mmCIF file of C-alpha atoms (C1' of nucleotides) in Angstrom:
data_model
loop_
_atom_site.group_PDB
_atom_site.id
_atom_site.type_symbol
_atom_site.label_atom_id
_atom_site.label_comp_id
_atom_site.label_asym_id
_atom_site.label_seq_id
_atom_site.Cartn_x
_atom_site.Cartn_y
_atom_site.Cartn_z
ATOM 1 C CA UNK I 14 88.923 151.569 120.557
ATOM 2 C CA UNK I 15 90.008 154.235 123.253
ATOM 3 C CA UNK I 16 88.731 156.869 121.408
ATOM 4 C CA UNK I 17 86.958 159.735 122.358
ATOM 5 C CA UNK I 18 83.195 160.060 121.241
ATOM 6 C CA UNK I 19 82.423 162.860 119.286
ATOM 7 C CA UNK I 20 79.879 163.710 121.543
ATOM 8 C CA UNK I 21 82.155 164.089 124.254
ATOM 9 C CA UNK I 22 84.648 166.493 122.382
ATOM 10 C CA UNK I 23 81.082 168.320 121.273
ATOM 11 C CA UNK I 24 80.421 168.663 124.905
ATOM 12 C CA UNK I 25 83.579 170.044 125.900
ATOM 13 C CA UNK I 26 83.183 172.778 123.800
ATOM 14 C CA UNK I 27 79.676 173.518 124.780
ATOM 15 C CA UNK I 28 80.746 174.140 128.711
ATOM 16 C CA UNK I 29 83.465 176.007 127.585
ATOM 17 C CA UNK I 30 81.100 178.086 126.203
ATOM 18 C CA UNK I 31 78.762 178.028 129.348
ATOM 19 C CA UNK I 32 81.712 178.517 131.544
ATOM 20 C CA UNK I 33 82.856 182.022 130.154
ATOM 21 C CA UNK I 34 80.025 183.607 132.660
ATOM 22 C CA UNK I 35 79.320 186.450 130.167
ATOM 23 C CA UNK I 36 75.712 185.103 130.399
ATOM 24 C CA UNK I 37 74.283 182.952 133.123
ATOM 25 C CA UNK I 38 71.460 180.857 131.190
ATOM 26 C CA UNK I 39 71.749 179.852 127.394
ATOM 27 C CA UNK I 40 69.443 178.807 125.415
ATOM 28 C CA UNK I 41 70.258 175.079 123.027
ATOM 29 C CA UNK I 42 69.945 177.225 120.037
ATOM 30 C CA UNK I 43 72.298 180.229 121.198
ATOM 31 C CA UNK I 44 74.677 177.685 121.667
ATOM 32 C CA UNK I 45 74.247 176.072 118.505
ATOM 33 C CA UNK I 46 75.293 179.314 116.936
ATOM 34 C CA UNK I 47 78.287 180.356 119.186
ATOM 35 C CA UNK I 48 79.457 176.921 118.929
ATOM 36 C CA UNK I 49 78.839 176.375 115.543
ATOM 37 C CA UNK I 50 77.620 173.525 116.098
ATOM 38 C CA UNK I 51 74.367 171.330 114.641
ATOM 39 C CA UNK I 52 71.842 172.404 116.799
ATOM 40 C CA UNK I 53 69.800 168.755 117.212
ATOM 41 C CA UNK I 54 72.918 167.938 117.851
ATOM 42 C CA UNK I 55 73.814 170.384 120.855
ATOM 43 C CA UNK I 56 70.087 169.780 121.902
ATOM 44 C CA UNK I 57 70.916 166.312 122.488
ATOM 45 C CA UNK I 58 74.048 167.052 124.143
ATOM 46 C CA UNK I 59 72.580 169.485 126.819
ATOM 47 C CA UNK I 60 69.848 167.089 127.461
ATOM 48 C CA UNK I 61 72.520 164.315 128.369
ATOM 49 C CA UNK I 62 74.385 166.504 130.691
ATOM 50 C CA UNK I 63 71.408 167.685 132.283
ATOM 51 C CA UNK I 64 70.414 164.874 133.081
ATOM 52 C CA UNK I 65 73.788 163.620 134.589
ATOM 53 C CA UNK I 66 73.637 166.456 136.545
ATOM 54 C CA UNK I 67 76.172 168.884 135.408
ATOM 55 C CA UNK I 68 73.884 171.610 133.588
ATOM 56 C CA UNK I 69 70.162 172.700 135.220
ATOM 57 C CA UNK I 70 67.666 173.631 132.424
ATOM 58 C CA UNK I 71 64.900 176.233 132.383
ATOM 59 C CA UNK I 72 61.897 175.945 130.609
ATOM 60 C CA UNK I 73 59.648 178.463 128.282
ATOM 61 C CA UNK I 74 60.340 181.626 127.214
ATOM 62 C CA UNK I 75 63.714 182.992 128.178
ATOM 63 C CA UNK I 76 64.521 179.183 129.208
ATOM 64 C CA UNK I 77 67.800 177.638 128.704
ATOM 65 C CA UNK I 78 70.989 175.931 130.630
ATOM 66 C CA UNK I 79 73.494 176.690 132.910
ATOM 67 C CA UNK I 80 76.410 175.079 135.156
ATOM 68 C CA UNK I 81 75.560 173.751 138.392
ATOM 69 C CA UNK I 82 78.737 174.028 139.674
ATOM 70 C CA UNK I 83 81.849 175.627 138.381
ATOM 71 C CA UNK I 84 84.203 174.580 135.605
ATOM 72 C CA UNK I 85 86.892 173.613 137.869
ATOM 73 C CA UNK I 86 84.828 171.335 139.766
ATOM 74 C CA UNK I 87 83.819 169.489 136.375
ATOM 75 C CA UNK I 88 86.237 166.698 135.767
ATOM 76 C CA UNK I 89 86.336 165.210 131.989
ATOM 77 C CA UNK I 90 85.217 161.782 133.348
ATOM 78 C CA UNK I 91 81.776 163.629 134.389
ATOM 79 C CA UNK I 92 81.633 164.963 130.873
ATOM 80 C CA UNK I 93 82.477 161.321 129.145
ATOM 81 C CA UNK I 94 80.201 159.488 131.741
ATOM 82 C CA UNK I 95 77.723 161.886 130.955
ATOM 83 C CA UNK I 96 77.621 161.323 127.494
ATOM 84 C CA UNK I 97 78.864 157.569 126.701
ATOM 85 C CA UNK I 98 77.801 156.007 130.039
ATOM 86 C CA UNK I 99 80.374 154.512 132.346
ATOM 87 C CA UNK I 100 83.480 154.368 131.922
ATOM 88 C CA UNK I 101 85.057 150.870 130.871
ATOM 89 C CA UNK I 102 86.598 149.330 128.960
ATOM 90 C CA UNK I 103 84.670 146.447 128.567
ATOM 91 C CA UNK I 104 80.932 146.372 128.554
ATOM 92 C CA UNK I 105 79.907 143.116 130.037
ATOM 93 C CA UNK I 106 79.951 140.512 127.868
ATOM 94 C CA UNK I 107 76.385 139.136 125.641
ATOM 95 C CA UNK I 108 73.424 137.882 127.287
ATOM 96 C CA UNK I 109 74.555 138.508 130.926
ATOM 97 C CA UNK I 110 74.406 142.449 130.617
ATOM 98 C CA UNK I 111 72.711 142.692 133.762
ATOM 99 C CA UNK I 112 76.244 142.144 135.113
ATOM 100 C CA UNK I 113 76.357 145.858 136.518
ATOM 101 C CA UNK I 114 78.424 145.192 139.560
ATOM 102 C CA UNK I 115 82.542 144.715 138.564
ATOM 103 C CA UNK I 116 84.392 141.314 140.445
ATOM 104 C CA UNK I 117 81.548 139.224 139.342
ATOM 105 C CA UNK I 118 82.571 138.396 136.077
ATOM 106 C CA UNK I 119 85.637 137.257 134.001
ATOM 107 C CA UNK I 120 85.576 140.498 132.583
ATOM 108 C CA UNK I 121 85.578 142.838 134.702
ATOM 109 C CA UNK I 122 88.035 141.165 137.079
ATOM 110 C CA UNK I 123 90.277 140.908 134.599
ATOM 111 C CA UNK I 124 90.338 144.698 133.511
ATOM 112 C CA UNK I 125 89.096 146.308 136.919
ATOM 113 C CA UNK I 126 93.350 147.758 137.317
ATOM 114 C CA UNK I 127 93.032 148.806 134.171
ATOM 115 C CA UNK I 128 89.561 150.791 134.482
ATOM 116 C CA UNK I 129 90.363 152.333 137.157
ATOM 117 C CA UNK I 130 93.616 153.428 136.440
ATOM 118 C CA UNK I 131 91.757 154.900 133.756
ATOM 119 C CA UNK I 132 89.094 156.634 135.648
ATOM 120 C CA UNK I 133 91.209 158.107 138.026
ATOM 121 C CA UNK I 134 93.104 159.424 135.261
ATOM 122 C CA UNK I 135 90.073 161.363 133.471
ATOM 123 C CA UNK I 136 89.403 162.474 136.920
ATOM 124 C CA UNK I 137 92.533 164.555 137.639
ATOM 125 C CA UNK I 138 91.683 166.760 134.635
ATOM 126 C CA UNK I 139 88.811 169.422 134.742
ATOM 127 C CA UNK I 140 87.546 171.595 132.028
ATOM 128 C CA UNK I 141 89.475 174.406 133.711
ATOM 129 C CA UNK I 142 92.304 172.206 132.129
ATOM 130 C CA UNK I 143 90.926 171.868 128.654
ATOM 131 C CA UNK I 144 89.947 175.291 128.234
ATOM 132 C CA UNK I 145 93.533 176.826 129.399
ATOM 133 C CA UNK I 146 95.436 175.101 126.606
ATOM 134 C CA UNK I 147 92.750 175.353 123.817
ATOM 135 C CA UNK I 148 90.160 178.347 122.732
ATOM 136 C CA UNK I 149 87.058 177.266 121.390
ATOM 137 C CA UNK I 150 87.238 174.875 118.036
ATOM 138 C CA UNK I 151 85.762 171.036 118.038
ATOM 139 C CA UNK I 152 86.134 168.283 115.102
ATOM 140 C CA UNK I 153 84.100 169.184 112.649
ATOM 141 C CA UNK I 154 80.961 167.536 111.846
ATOM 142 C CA UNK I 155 80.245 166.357 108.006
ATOM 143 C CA UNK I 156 77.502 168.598 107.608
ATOM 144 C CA UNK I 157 77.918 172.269 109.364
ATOM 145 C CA UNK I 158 74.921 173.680 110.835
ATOM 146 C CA UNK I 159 75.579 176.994 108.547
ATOM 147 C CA UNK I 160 75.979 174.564 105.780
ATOM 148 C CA UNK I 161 72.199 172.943 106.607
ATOM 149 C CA UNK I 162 70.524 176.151 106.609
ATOM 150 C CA UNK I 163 71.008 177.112 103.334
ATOM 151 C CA UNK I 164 67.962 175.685 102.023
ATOM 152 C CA UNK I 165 67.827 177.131 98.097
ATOM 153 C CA UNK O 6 83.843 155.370 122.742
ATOM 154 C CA UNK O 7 86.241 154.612 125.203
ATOM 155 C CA UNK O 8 85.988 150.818 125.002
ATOM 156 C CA UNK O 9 88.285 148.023 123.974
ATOM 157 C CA UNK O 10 89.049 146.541 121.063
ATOM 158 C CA UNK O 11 87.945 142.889 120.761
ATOM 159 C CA UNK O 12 91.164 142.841 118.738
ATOM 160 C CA UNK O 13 93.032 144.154 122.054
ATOM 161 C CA UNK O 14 91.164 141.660 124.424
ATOM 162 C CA UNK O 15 91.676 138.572 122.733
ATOM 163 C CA UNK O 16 95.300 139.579 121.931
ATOM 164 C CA UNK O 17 95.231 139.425 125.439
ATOM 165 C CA UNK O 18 94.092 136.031 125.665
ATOM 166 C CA UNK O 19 96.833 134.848 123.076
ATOM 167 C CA UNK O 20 99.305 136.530 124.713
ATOM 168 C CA UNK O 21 98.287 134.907 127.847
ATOM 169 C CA UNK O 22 98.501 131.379 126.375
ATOM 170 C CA UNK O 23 101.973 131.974 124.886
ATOM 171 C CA UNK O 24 103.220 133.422 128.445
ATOM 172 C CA UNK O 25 102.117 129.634 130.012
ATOM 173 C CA UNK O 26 105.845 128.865 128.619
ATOM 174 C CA UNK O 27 105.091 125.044 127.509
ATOM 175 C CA UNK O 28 105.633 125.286 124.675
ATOM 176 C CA UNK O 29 108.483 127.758 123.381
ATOM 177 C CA UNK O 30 106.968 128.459 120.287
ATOM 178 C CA UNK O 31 103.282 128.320 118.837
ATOM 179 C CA UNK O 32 101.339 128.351 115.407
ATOM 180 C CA UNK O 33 98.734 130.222 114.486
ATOM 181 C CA UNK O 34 96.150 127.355 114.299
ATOM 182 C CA UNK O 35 97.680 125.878 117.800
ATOM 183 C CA UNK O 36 97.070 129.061 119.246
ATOM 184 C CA UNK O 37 93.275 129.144 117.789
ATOM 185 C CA UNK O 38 92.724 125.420 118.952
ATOM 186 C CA UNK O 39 94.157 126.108 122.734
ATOM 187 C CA UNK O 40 92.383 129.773 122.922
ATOM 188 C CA UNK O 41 88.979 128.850 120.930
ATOM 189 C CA UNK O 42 88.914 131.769 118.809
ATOM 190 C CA UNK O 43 89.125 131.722 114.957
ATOM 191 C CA UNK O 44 91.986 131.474 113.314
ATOM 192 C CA UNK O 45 91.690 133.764 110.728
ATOM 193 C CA UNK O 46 91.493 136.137 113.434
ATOM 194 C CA UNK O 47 94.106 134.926 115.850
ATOM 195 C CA UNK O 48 96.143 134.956 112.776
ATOM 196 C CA UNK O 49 95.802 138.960 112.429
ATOM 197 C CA UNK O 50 96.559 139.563 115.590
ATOM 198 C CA UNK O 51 99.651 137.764 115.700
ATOM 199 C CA UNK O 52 100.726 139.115 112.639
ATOM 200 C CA UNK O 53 100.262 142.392 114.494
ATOM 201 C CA UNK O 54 101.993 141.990 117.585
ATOM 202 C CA UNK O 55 104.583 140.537 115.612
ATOM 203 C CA UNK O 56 105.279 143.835 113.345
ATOM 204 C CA UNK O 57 104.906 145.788 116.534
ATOM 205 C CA UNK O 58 107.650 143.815 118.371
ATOM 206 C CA UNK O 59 105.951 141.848 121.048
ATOM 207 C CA UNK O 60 105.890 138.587 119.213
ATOM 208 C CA UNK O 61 108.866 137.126 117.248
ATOM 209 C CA UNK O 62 108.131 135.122 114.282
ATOM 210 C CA UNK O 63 109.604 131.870 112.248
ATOM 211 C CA UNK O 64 108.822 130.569 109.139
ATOM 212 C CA UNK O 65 108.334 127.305 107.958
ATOM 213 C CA UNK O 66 107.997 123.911 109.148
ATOM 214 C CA UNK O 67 107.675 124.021 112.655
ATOM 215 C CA UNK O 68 107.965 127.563 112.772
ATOM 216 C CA UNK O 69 105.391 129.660 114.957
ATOM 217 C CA UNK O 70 105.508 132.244 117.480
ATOM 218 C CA UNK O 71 107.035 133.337 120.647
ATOM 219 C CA UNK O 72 107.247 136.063 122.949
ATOM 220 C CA UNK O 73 110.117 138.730 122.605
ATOM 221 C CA UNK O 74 110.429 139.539 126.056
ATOM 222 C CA UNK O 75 109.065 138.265 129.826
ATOM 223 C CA UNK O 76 105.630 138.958 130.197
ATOM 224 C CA UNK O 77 105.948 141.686 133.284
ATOM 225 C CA UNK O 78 107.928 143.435 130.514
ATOM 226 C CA UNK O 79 104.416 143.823 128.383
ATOM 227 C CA UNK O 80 101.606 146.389 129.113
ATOM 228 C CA UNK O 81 98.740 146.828 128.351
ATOM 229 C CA UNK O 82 100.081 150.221 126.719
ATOM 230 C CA UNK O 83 101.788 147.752 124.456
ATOM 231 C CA UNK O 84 99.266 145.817 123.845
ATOM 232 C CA UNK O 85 96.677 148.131 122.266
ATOM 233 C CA UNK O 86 99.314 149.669 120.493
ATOM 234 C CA UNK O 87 99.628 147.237 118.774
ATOM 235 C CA UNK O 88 96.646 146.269 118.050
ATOM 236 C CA UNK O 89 94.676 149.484 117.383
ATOM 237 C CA UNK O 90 97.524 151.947 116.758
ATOM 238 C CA UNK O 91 98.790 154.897 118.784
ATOM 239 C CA UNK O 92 96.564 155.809 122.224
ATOM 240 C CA UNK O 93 94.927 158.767 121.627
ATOM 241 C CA UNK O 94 91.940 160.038 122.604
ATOM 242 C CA UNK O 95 91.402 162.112 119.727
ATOM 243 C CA UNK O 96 92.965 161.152 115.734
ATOM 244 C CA UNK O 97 93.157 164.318 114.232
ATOM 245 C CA UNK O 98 90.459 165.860 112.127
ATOM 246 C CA UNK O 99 89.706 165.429 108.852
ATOM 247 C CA UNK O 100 92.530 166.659 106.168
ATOM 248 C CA UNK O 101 95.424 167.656 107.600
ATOM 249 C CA UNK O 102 95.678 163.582 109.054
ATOM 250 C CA UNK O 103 99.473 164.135 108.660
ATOM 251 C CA UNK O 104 99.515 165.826 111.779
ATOM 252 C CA UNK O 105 101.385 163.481 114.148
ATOM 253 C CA UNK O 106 103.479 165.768 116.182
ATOM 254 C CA UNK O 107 101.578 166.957 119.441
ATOM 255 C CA UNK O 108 101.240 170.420 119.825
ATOM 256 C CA UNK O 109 100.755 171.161 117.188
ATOM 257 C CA UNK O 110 96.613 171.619 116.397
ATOM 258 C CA UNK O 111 94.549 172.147 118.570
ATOM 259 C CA UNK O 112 92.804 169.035 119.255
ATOM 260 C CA UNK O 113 96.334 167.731 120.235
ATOM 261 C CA UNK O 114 96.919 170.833 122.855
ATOM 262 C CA UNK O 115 93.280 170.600 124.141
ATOM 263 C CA UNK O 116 93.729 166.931 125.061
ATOM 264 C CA UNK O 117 97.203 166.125 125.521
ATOM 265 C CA UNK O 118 97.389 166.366 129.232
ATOM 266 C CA UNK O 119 94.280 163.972 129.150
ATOM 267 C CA UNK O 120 96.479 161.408 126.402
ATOM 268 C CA UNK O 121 98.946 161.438 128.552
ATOM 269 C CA UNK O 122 97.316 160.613 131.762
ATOM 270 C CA UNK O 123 95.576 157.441 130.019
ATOM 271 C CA UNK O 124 98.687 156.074 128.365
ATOM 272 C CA UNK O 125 100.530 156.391 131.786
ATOM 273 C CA UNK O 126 97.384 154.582 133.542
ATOM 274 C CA UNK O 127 98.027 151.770 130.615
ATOM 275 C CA UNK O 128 101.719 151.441 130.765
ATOM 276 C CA UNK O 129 101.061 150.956 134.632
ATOM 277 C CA UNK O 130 99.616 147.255 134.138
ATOM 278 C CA UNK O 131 101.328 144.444 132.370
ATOM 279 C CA UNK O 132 100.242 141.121 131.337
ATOM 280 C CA UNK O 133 101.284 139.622 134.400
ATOM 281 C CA UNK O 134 98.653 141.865 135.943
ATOM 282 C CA UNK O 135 96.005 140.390 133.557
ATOM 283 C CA UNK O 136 97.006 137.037 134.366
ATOM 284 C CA UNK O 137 96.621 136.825 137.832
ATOM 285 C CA UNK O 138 93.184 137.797 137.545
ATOM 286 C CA UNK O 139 91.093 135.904 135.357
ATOM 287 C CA UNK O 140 92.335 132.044 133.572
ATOM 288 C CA UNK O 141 91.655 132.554 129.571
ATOM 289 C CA UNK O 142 88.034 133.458 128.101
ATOM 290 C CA UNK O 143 87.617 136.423 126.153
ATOM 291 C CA UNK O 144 84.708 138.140 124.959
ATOM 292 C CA UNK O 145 83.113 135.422 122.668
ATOM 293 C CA UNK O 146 83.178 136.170 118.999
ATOM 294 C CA UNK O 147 79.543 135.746 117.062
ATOM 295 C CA UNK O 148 80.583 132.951 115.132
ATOM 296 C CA UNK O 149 82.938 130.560 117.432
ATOM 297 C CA UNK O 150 85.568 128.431 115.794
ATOM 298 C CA UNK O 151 84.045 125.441 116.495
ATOM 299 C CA UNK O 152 80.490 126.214 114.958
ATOM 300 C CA UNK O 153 82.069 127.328 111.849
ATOM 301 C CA UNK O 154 83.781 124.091 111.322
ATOM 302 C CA UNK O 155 80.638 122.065 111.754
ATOM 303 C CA UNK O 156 80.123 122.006 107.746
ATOM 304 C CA UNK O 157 77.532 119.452 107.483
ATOM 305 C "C1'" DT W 20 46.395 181.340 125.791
ATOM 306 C "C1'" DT W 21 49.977 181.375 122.808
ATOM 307 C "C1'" DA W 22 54.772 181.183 121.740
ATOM 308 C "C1'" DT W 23 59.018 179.523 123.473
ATOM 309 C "C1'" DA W 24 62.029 176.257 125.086
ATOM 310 C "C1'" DC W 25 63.193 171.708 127.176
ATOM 311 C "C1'" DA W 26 62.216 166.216 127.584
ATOM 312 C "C1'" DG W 27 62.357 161.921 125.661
ATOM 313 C "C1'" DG W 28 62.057 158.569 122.348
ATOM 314 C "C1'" DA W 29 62.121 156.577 117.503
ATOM 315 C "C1'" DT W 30 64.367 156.259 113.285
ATOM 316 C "C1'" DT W 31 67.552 156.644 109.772
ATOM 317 C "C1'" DT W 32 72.274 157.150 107.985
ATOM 318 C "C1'" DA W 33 77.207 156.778 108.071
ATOM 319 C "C1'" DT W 34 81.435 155.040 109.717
ATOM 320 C "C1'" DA W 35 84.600 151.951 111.626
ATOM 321 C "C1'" DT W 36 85.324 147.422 113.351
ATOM 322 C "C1'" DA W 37 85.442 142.652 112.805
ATOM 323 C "C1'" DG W 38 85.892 138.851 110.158
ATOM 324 C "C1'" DT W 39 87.288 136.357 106.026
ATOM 325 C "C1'" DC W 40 89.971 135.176 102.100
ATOM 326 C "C1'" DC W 41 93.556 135.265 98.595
ATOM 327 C "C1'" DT W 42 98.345 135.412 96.940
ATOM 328 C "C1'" DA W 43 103.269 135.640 97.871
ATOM 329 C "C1'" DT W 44 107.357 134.337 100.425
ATOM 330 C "C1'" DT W 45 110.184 131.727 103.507
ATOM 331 C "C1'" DT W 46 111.923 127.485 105.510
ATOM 332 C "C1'" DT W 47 112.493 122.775 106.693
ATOM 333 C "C1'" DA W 48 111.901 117.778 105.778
ATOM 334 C "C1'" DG W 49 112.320 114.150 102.821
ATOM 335 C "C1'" DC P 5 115.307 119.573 94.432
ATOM 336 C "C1'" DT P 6 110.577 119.349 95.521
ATOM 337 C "C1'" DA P 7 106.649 119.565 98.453
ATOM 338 C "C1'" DA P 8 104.487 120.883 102.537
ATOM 339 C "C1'" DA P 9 104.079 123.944 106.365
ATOM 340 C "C1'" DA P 10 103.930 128.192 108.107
ATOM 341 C "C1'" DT P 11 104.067 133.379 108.205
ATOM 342 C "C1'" DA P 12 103.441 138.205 105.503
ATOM 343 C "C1'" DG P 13 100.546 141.390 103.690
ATOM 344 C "C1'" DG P 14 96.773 143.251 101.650
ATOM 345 C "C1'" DA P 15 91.865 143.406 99.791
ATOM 346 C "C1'" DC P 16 87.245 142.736 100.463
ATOM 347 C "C1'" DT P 17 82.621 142.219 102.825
ATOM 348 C "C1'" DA P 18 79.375 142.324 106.441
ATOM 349 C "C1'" DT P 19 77.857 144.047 110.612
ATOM 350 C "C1'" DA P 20 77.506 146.662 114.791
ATOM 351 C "C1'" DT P 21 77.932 151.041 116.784
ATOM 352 C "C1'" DA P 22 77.826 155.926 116.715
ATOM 353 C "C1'" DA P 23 76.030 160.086 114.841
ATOM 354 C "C1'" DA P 24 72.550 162.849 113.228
ATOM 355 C "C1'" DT P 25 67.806 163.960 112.620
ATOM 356 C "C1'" DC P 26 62.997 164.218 113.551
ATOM 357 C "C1'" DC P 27 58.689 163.914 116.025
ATOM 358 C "C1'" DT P 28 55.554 164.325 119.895
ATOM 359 C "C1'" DG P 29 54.809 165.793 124.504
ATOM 360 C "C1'" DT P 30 55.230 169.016 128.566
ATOM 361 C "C1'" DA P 31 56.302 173.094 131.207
ATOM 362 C "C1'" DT P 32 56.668 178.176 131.677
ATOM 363 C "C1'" DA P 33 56.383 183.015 131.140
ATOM 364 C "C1'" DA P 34 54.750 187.048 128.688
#
DNA sequence: TTATACAGGATTTATATAGTCCTATTTTAG
DNA sequence: CTAAAATAGGACTATATAAATCCTGTATAA
């Protein structure tokens, strides 16, 4: 299905939030609550795009993440790659899922136009694009994080 | 996700078969026979690409189906359409699912320059495109066809 | 040296896809 | 006129994937 992940609509809204510069370094759980937002949940999703490069963390007191580069230089494939894996539309086939490299199978010969006409297409927007059209509002998940925390 | 359908791929693979131009018209269980994939299956997906226009149908004795237009005339676009509905990367949340006109919420606004972009990428390659690339396997269902019919 | 905050993995739960099957309708052949 | 062949459409079930949560470990600064 060519749909987006939640995760990847999650993470939007998160670097929005980063990208608004009022504060340089934010912690997982001050974004929870500006985002409103599950906060395993936005844990996760800073860990992913730290790791893909696109936020640095901080650790212990007065840790937290911020951008490594700036908003117009991130590009939504970087956020989806950073939070579903490549981008294809076809993962390789069963047993063979060592098949990493495209033009070796079926597959991937088949759909390579069609992947990368994709790919360059999530490249030519950045979240400079998203955030102009849109404030700061993602789906909603079942269970709000305000929701959770009203324990009795 | 942003990954195929198996729906979309193997209507790929029937669509391929029918484009061979052999045989004017085919049946469902020809078409399972020539592209090893179950009928019940290749039966939805005709069924689908008829309603959406790609296929034309005929009832009957020797009735089957046939292509509604030359091959270079199909995309991709078309075909996952069909098969999985409108592209978009986001469906709208939750209630208000009777949102269909863009602009309107914003999920739509947020991501409509990105829709667009993809859909343009998709309507860019058409089964012709497909064909030259790769002869006719498709990702292989769990249960093939031929196993199935193997009852003792 | 203790509290804070990130790192990474394991596990459960929910949702959406895939697959199957059943009944109705249409059409041609005999 | 009847029977067989073929599509139309929808309902149901199982399964795979995504989402959400939780737990343990590690680094850092006050």
């Amino acid at each position: 299905m060519i749909k987006l992940s939640r995760f990847a609509d999650y993470a939007v809204v998160v670097l929005a939030e980063l990208s608004r510069g009022d504060d340089l370094r934010l912690s997982a759980s001050d974004l929870s609550l500006r985002c409103k937002l599950p906060e395993p949940t936005v844990a996760k999703i800073l860990k992913s795009l730290t790791r893909a490069g696109v936020l640095s963390s901080t650790r212990g007191v007065n840790g937290g993440y911020g951008l490594t580069r700036r908003p117009e230089k991130i590009t939504v494939a970087d956020i989806i790659t950073a939070m579903d894996g490549p981008i294809s539309l076809t993962d390789c086939a069963d047993s063979r899922s060592n098949c990493v490299l495209e033009g070796q199978c079926a597959m991937h010969g088949r759909w390579s136009k069609v992947n990368l006409a994709i790919r360059t297409a999530l490249e030519s927007v950045t979240l400079i694009d998203l955030m102009q059209t849109a404030p700061r509002a993602a789906m909603q998940p079942k269970v709000t994080a305000e929701e959770k925390s009203k324990t009795i």
